[in-house]
Tab-separated table of C-alpha atoms in Angstrom:
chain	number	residue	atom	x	y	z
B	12	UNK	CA	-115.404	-17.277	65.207
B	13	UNK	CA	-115.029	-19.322	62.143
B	14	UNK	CA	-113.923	-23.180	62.012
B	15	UNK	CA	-111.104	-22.037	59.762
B	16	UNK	CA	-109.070	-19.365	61.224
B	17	UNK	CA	-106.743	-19.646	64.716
B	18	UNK	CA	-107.661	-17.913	67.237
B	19	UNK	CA	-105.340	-16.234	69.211
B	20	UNK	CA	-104.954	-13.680	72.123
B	21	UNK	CA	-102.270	-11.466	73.651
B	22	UNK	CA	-101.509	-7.790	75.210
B	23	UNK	CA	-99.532	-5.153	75.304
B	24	UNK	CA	-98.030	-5.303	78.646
B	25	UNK	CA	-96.689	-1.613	80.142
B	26	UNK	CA	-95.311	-0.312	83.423
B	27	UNK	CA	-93.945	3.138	84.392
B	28	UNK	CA	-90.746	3.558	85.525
B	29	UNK	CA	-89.588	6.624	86.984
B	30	UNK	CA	-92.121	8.805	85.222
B	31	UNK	CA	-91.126	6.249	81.671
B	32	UNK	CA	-92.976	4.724	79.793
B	33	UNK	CA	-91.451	0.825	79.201
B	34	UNK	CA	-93.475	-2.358	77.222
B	35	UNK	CA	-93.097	-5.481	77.819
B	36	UNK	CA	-91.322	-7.849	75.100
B	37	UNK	CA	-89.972	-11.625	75.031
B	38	UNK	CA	-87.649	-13.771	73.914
B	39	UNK	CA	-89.001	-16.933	72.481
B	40	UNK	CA	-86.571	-19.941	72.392
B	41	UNK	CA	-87.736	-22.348	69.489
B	42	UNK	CA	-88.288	-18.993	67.232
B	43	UNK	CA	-85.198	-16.555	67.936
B	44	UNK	CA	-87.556	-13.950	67.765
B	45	UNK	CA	-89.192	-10.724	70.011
B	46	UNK	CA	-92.774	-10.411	70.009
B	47	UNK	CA	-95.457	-9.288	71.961
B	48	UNK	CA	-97.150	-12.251	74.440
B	49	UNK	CA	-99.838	-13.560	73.204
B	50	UNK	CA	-101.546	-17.592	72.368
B	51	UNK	CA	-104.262	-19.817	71.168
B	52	UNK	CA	-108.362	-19.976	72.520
B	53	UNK	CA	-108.206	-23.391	74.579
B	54	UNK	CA	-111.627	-24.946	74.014
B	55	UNK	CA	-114.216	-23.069	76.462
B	56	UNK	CA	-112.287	-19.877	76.532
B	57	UNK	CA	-113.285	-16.528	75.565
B	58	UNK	CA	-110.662	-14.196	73.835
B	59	UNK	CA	-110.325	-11.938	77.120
B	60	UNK	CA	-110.065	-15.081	79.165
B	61	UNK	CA	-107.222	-16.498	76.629
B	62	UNK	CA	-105.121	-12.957	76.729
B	63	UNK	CA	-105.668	-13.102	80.119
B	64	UNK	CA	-103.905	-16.543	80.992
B	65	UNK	CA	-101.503	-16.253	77.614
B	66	UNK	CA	-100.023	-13.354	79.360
B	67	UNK	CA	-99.533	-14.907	82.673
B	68	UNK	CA	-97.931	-18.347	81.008
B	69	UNK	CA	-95.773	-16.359	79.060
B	70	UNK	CA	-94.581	-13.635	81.809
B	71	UNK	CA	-95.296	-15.051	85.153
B	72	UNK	CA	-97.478	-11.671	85.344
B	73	UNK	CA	-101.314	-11.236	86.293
B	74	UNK	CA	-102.987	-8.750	84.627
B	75	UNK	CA	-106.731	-7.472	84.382
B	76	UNK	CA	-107.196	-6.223	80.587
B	77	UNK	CA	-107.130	-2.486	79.817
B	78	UNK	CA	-108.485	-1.002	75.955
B	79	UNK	CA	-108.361	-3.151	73.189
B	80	UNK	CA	-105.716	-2.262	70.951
B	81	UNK	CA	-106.408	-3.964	68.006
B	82	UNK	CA	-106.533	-6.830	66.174
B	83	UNK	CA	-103.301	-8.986	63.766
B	84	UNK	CA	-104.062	-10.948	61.265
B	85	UNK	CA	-101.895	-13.072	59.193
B	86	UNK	CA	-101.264	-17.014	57.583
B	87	UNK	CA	-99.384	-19.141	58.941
B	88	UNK	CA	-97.179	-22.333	57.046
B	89	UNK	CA	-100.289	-23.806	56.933
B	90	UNK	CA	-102.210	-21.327	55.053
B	91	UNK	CA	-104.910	-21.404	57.724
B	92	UNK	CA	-105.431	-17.172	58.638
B	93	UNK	CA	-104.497	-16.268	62.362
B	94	UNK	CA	-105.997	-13.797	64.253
B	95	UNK	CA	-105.188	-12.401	67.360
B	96	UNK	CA	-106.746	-9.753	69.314
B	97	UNK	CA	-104.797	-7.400	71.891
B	98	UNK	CA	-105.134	-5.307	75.119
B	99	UNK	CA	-103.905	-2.885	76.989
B	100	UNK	CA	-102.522	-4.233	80.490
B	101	UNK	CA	-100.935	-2.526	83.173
B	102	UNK	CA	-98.365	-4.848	85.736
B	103	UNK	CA	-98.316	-3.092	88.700
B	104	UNK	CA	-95.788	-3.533	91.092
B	105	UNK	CA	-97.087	-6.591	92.977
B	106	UNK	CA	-98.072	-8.362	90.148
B	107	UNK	CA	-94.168	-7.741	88.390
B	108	UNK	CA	-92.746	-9.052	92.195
B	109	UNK	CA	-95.051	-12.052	92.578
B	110	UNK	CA	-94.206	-13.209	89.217
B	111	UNK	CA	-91.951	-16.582	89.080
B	112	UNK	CA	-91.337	-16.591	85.568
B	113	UNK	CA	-87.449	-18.355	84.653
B	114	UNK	CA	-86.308	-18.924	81.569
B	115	UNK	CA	-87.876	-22.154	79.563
B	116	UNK	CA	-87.696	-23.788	76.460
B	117	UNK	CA	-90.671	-21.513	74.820
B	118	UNK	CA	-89.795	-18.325	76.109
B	119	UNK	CA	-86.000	-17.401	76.515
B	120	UNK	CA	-86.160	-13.951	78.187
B	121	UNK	CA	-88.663	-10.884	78.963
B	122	UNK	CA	-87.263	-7.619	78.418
B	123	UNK	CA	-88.587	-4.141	79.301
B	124	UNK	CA	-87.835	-1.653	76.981
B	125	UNK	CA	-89.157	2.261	76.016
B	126	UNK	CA	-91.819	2.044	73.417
B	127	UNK	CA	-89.588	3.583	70.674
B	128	UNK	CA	-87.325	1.186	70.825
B	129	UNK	CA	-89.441	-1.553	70.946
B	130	UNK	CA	-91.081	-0.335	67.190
B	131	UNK	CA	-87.929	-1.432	65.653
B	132	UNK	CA	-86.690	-4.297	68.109
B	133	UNK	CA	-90.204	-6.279	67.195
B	134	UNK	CA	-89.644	-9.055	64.988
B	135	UNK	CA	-93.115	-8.299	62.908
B	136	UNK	CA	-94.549	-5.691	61.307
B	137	UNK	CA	-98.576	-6.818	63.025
B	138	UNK	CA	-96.654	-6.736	66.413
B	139	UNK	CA	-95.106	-2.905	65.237
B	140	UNK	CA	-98.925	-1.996	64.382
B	141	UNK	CA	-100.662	-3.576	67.463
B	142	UNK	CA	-98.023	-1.239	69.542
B	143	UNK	CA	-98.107	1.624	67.281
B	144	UNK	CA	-102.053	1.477	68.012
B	145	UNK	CA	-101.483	0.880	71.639
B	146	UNK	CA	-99.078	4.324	71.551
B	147	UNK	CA	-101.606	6.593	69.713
B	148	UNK	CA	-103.551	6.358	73.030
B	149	UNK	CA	-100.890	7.429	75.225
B	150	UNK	CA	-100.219	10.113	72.625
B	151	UNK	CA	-103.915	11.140	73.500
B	152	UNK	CA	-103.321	11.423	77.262
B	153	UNK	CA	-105.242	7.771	77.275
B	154	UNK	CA	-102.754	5.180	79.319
B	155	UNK	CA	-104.380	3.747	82.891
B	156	UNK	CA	-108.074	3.149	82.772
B	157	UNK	CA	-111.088	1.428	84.286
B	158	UNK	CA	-113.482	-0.492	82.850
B	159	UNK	CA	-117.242	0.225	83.879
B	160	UNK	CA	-119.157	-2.697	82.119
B	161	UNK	CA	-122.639	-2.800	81.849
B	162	UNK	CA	-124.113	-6.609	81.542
B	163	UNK	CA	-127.788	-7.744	80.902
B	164	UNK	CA	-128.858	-10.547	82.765
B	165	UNK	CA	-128.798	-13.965	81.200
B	166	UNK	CA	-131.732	-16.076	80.035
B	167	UNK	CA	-134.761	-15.714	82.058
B	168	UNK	CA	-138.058	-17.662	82.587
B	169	UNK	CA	-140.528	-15.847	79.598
B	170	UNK	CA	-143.304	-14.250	81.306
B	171	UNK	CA	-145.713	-15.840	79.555
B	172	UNK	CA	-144.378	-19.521	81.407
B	173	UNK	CA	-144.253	-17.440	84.832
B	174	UNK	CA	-147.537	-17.071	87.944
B	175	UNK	CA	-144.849	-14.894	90.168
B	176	UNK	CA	-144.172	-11.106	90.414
B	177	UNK	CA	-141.896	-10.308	87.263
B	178	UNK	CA	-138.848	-9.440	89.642
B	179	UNK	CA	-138.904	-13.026	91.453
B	180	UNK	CA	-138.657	-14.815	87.092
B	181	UNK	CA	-135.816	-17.307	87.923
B	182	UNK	CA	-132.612	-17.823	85.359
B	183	UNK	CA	-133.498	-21.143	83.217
B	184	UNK	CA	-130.770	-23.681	82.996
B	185	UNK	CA	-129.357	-22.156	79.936
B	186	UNK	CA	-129.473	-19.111	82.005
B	187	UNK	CA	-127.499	-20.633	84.752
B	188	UNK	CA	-124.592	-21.900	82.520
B	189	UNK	CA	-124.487	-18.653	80.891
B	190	UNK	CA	-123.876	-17.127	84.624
B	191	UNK	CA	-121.194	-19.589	85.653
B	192	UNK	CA	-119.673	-19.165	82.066
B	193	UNK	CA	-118.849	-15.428	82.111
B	194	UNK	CA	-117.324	-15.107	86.036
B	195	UNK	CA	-113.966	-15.750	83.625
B	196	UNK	CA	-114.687	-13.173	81.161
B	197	UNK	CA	-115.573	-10.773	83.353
B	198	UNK	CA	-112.462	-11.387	85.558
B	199	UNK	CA	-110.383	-10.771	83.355
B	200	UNK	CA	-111.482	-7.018	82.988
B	201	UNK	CA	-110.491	-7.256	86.823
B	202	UNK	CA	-114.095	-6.567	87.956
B	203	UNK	CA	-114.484	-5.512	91.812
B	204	UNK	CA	-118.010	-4.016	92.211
B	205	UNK	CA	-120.647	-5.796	91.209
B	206	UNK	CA	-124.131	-3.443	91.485
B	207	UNK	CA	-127.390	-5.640	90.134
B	208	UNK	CA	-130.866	-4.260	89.497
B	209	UNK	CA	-132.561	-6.111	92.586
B	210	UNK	CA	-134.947	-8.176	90.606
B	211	UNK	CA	-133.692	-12.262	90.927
B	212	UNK	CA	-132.961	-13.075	87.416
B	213	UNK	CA	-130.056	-10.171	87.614
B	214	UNK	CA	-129.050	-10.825	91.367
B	215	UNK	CA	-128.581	-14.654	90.489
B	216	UNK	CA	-126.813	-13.545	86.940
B	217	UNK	CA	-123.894	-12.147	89.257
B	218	UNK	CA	-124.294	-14.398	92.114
B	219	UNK	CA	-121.726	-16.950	90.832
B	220	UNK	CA	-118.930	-13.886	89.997
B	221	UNK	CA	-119.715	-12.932	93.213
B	222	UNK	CA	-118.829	-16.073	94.985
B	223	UNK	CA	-115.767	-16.387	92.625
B	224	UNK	CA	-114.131	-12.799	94.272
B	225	UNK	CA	-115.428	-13.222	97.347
B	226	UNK	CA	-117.394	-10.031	97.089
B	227	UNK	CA	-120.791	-8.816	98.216
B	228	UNK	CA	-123.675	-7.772	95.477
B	229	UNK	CA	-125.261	-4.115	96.052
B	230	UNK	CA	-128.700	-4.471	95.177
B	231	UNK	CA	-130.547	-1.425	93.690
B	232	UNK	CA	-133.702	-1.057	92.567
B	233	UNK	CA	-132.576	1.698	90.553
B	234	UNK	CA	-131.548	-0.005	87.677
B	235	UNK	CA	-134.357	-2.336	87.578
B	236	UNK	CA	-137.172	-2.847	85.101
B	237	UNK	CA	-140.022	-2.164	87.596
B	238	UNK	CA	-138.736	0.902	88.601
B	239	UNK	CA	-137.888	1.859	84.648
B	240	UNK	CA	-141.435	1.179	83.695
B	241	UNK	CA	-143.048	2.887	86.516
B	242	UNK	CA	-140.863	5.881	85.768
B	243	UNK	CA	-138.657	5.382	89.322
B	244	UNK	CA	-135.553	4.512	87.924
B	245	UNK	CA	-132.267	6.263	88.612
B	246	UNK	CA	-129.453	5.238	86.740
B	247	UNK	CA	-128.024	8.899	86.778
B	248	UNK	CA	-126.960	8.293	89.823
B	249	UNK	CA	-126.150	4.563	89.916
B	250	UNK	CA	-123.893	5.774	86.878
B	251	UNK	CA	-122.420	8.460	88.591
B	252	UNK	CA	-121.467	6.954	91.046
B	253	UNK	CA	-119.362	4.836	89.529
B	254	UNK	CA	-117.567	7.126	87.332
B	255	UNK	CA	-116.736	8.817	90.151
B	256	UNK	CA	-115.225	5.684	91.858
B	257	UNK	CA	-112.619	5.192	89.439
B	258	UNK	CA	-112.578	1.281	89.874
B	259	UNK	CA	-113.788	-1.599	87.751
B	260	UNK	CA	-117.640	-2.546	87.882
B	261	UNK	CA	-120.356	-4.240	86.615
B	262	UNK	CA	-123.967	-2.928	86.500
B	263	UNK	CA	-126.116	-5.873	85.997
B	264	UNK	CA	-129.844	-4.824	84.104
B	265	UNK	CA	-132.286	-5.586	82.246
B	266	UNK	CA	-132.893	-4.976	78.229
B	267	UNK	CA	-134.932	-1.687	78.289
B	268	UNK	CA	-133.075	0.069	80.768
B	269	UNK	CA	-129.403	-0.460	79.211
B	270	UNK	CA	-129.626	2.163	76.048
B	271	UNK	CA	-130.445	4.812	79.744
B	272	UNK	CA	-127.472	3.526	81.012
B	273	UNK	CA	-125.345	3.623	78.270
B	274	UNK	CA	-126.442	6.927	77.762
B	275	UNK	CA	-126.188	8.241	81.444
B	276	UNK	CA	-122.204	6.829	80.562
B	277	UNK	CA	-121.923	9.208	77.761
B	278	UNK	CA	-123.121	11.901	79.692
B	279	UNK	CA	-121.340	11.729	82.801
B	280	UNK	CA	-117.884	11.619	80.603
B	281	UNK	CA	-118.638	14.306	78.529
B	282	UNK	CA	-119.050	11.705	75.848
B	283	UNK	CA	-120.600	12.935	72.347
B	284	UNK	CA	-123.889	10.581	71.644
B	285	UNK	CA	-124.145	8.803	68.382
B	286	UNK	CA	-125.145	5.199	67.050
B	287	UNK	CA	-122.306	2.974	68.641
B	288	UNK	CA	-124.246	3.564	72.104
B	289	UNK	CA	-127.609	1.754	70.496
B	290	UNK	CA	-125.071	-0.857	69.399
B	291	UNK	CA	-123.343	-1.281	72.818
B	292	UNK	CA	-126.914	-1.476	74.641
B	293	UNK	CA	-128.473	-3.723	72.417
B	294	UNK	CA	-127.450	-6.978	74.176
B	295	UNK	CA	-128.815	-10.010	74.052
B	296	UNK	CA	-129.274	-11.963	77.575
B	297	UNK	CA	-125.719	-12.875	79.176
B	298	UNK	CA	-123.894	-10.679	76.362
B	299	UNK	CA	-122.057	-7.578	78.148
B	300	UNK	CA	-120.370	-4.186	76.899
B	301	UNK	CA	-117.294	-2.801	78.710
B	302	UNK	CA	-116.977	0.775	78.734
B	303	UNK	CA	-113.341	1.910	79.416
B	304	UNK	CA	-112.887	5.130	80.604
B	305	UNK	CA	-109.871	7.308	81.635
B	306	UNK	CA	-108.092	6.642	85.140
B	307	UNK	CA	-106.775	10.098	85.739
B	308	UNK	CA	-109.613	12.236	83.872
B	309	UNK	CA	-112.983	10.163	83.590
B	310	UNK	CA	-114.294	13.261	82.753
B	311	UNK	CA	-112.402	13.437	79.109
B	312	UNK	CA	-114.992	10.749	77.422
B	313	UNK	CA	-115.413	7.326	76.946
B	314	UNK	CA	-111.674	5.977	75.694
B	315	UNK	CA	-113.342	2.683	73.691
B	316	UNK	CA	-116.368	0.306	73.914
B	317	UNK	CA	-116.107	-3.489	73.983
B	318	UNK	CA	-119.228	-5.933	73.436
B	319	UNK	CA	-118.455	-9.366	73.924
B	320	UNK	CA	-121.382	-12.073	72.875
B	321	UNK	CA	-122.926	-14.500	75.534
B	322	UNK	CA	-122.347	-17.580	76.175
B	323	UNK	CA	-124.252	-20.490	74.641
């Protein structure tokens, strides 16, 4: 981010209604205008974590992010550039029911419309083009998916300043504020699984996220880097797994074994191989890459890959 621009985050909010497609537009009071929801970083936030709580405040509706569908830039009266990035999100039934949302002086009504309508009903043309983007997906067969996201531990003791076995090198302090400072990113990708390489720099990586939903860690030595330098590993079928399960994870590693798992990804989608997956492995400690795949037909190839930087 630069110290210039507004940062901003949103979504494109969908539900299907008897076998329909319908988005999710509002009202907003002080502007007389339809948009898509959507708001400024608050200081500490991520841009997922932003979207995220923009969409509830706006809508009353909690939502886990889907693909990103692209990013709006623009000026504002101020001449400062804005720029807003957007996702995919899904309101299922609960979350649409639970919702309290009532009319208020910044936004005067949602509205669910079909998508077509909704191209001409926007009040801007970077609103059209975020849901034109979002609609070339579902014009690919791409609408529900699942995120499989594939995180490298944060910053670790160096071996050089550790006695111990290499799988018992504790998280330093920076490393322990970078783990308490993503449970909100990764939330907001609606995370339920958390699988960590068994060595204590990843367990203790997720052990705060894990606290946060209340959910257990599965430990594998599969993914770990003793087993990947001794030629043990398995992430073939840590990986496939997964894919098979259809539901949102995180596979906590270590450096040298994420290109393998990025690459067991490709392959158990049917995914063509090619540069971005060196890109999307080559994380620095606490940074993470979600992998969004297909709800109905994981087999069809990876839909879009996100990396998101770590925390300082």
């Amino acid at each position: 981010m630069t110290d210039t621009a507004v940062y901003a985050a949103g979504g494109v909010i969908w539900r299907v209604v008897d076998g329909k497609l319908m988005v999710l537009v509002i009202h907003r009071t002080a502007y007389a205008d339809v948009t898509l929801p959507k708001g400024k970083v608050d200081p500490g936030e991520t841009l997922a974590e932003t979207a995220v709580r923009e969409m509830f405040e706006e809508t009353g509706i909690r939502v886990r992010l889907g693909i990103p569908v692209g990013v709006s830039r623009y000026r504002m009266p101020s001449k400062r550039q804005k720029i807003v990035h957007y996702w995919s999100a899904q309101a299922t039934e609960d979350a649409i029911r639970a919702s309290a949302f009532v009319p208020n002086r910044e936004i005067a009504a949602l509205e669910w419309i079909a998508p077509k309508k909704a191209l001409t009903y926007l009040s801007y043309p970077v609103d059209v083009e975020i849901l034109e983007n979002f609609l070339r997906f579902v014009d690919d067969g791409v609408l529900e998916t699942f995120p499989i996201i594939v995180l490298r531990h944060t910053k670790a003791t160096s071996r050089s300043d550790w006695d111990g076995p290499d799988t018992m090198r504790p998280l330093t302090e920076r490393g322990t504020r970078q783990a308490a400072a993503i449970v909100g990113p990764l939330q907001a990708f609606g995370v339920r699984k958390i699988i960590s390489s068994d060595a204590v720099r990843c367990v203790t990586t997720v052990a705060p996220l894990a606290a946060t939903l209340g959910k257990k860690i599965e430990r594998t030595p599969l993914i770990s880097q003793d087993a990947w330098e001794a030629g043990t590993s398995d992430t073939r079928a840590v990986v496939g797994r997964r894919v098979r399960s259809g539901k949102p994870a995180v596979l906590c590693s270590h450096g040298p074994v994420l290109p393998e798992i990025l690459s067991e990804l490709a392959l158990a989608t049917g995914t063509l191989r090619g540069s971005y997956l060196g890109s999307a492995s080559a994380l620095e400690p606490g940074a993470f890459s979600v992998v969004h795949l297909s709800a109905t037909n994981p087999g069809s190839g990876i839909v879009a890959i996100e990396t998101h930087e770590p925390q300082p």
